[in-house]
PDB file of C-alpha atoms in Angstrom:
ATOM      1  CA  UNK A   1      52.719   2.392-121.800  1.00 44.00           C
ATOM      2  CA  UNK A   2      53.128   1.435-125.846  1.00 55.00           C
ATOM      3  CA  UNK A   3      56.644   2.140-127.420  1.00 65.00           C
ATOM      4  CA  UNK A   4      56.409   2.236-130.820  1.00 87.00           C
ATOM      5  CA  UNK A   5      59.390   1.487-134.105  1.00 92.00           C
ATOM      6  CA  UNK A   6      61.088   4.675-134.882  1.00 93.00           C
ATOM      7  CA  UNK A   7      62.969   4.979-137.811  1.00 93.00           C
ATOM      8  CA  UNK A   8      66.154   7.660-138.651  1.00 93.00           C
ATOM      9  CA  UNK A   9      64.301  10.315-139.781  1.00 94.00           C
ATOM     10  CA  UNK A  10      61.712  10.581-136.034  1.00 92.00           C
ATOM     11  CA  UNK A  11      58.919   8.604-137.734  1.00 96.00           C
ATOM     12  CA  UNK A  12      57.212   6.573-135.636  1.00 96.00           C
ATOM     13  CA  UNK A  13      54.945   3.342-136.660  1.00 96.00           C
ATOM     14  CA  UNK A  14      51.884   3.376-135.197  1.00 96.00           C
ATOM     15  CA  UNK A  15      49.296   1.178-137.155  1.00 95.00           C
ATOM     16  CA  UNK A  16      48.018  -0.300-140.040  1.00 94.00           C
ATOM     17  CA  UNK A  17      45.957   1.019-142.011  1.00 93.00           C
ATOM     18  CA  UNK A  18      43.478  -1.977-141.854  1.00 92.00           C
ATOM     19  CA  UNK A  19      43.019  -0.780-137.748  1.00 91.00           C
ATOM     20  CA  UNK A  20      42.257   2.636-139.051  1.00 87.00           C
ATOM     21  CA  UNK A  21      39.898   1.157-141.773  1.00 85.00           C
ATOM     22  CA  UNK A  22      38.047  -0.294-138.406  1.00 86.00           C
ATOM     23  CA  UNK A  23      37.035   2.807-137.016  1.00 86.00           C
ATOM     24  CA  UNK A  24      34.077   4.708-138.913  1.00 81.00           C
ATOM     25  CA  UNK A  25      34.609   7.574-140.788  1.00 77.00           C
ATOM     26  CA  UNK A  26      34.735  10.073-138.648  1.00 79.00           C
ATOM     27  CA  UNK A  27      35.682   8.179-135.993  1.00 89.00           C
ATOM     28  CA  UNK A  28      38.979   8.605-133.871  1.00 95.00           C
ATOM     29  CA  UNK A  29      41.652   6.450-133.002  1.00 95.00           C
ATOM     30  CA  UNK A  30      43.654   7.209-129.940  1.00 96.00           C
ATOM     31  CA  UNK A  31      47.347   5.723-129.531  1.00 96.00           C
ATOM     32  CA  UNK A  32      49.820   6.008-126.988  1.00 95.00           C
ATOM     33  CA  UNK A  33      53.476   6.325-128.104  1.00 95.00           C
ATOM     34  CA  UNK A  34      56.039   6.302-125.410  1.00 90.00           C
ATOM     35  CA  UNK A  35      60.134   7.398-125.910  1.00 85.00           C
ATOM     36  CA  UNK A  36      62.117   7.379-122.686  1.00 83.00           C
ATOM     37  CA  UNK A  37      59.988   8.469-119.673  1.00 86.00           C
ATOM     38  CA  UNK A  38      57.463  10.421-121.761  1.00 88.00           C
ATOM     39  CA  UNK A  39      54.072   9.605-123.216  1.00 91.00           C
ATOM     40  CA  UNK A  40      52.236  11.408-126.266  1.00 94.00           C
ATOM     41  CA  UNK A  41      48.631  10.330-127.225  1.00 95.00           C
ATOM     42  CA  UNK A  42      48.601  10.650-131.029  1.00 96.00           C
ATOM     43  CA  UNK A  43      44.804  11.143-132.531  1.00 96.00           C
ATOM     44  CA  UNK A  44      44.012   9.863-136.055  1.00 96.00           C
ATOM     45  CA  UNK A  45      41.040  10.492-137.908  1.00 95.00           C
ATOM     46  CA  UNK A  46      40.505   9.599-141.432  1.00 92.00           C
ATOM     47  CA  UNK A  47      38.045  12.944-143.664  1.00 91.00           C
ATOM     48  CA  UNK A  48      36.665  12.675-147.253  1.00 89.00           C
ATOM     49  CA  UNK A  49      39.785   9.670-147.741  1.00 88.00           C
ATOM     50  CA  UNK A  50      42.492  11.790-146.122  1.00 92.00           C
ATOM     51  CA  UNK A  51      44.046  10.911-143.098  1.00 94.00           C
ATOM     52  CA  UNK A  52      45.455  13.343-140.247  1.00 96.00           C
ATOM     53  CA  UNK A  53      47.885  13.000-137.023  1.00 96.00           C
ATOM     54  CA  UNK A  54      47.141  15.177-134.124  1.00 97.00           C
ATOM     55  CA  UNK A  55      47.932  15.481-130.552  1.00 96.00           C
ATOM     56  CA  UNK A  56      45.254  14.166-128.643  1.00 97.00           C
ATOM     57  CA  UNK A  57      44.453  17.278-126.617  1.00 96.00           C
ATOM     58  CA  UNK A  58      42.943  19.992-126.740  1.00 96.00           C
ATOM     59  CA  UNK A  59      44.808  23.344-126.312  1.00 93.00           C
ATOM     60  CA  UNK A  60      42.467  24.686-124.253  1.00 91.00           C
ATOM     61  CA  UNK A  61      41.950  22.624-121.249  1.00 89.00           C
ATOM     62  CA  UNK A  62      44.009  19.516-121.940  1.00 91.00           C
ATOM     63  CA  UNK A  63      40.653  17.391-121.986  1.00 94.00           C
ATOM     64  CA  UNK A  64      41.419  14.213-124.716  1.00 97.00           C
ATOM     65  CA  UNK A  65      40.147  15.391-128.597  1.00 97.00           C
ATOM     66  CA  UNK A  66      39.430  11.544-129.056  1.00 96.00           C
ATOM     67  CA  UNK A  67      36.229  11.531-126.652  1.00 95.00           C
ATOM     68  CA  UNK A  68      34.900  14.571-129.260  1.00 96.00           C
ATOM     69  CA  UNK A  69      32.690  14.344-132.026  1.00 94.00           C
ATOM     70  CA  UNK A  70      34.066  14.927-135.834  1.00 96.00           C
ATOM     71  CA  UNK A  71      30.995  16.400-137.927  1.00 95.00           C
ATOM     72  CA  UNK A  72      33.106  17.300-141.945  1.00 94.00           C
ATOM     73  CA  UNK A  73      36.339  18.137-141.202  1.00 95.00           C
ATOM     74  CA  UNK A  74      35.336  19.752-137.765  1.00 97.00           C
ATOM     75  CA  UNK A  75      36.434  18.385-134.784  1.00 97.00           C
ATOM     76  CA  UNK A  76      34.390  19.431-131.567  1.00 97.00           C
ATOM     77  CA  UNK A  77      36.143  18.760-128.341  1.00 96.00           C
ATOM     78  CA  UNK A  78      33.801  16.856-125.407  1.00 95.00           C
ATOM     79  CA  UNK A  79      35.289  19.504-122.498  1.00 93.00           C
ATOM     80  CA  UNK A  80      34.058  22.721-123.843  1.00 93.00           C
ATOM     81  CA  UNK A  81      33.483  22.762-126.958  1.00 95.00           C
ATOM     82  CA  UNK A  82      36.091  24.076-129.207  1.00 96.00           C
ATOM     83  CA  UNK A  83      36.271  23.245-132.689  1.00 97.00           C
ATOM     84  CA  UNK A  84      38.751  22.809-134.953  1.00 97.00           C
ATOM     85  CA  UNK A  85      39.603  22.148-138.681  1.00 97.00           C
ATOM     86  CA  UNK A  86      41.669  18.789-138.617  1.00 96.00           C
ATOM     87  CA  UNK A  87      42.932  19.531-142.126  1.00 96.00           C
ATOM     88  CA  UNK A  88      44.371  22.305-140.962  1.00 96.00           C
ATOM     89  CA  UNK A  89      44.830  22.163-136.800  1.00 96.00           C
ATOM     90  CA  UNK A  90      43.160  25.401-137.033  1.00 96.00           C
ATOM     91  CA  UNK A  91      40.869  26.489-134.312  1.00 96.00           C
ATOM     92  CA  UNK A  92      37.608  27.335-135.434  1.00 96.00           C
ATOM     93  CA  UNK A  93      35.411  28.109-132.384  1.00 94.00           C
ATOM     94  CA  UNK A  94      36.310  29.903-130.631  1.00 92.00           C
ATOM     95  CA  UNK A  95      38.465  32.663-132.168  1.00 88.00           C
ATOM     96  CA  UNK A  96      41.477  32.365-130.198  1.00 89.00           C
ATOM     97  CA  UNK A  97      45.305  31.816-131.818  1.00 89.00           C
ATOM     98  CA  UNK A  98      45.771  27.945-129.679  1.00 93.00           C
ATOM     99  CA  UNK A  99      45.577  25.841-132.841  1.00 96.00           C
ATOM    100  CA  UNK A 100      45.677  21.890-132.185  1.00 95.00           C
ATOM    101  CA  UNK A 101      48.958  20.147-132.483  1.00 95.00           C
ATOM    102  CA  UNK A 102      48.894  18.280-135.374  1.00 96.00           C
ATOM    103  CA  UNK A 103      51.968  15.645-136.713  1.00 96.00           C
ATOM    104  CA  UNK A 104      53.672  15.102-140.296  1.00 96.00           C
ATOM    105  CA  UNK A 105      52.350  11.462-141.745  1.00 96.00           C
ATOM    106  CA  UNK A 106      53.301   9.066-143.569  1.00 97.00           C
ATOM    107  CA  UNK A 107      51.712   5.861-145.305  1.00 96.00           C
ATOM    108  CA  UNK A 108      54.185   3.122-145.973  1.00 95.00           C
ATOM    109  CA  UNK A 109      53.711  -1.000-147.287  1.00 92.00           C
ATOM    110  CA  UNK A 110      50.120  -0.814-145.141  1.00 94.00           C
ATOM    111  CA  UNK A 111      51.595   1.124-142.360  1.00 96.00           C
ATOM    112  CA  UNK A 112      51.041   5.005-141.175  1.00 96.00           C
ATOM    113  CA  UNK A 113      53.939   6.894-139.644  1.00 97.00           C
ATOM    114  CA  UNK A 114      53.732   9.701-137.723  1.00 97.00           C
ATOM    115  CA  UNK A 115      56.782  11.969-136.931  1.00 96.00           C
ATOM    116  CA  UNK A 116      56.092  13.673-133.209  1.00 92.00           C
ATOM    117  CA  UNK A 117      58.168  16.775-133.083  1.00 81.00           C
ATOM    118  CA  UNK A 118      58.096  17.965-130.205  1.00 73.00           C
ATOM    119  CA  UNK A 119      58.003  15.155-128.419  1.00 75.00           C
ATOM    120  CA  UNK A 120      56.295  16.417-125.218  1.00 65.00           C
TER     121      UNK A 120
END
């Protein structure tokens, strides 16, 4: 298990942005962040520039979003198939109201921060 810095406002420091700029646009990075007995797997995935912080599973089945495929700013799960917008955490296919988790982000002196509220 990985524990991560955590600052006073829930933050927690993840990366640098020169391990994100490793992985192809498109491309997800998977990290483990670990408080007290729990552990979170925090996707990021970097569209058109923008980066986004999600929880890496899918609502639907729990099956990791990182082993998907990211086509735009569509995210297809690997287990069945669901999409969703990562701008948004929206689910697109199918029409159903379980929306990904996604996670308030920072960028800081080369680092990205990612607050994980709810941490469950």
């Amino acid at each position: 298990m990985t524990s991560h810095e955590k600052n006073a406002e829930g933050f927690y420091r993840l990366t640098t942005l020169d391990t994100l700029a490793e992985v192809d646009e498109g491309g997800i990075l998977s990290i483990p962040v670990q408080e007290d007995n729990d552990q979170v797997e925090v996707g990021l995935v970097q569209v058109e520039g923008q980066i986004y912080a999600f929880r890496d599973i899918c609502p639907h089945m729990a099956f990791p979003l990182s082993v998907g495929r990211v086509r735009g700013k569509i995210l297809e799960c690997a287990g069945h198939g669901w999409e969703f917008d990562v701008t948004t955490g929206k689910t697109i296919y199918p029409p159903v109201r379980k929306n990904m988790i996604r996670y308030e982000l920072r960028l800081e002196e080369g680092y990205i921060w990612v607050k994980i509220d709810p941490f469950f």
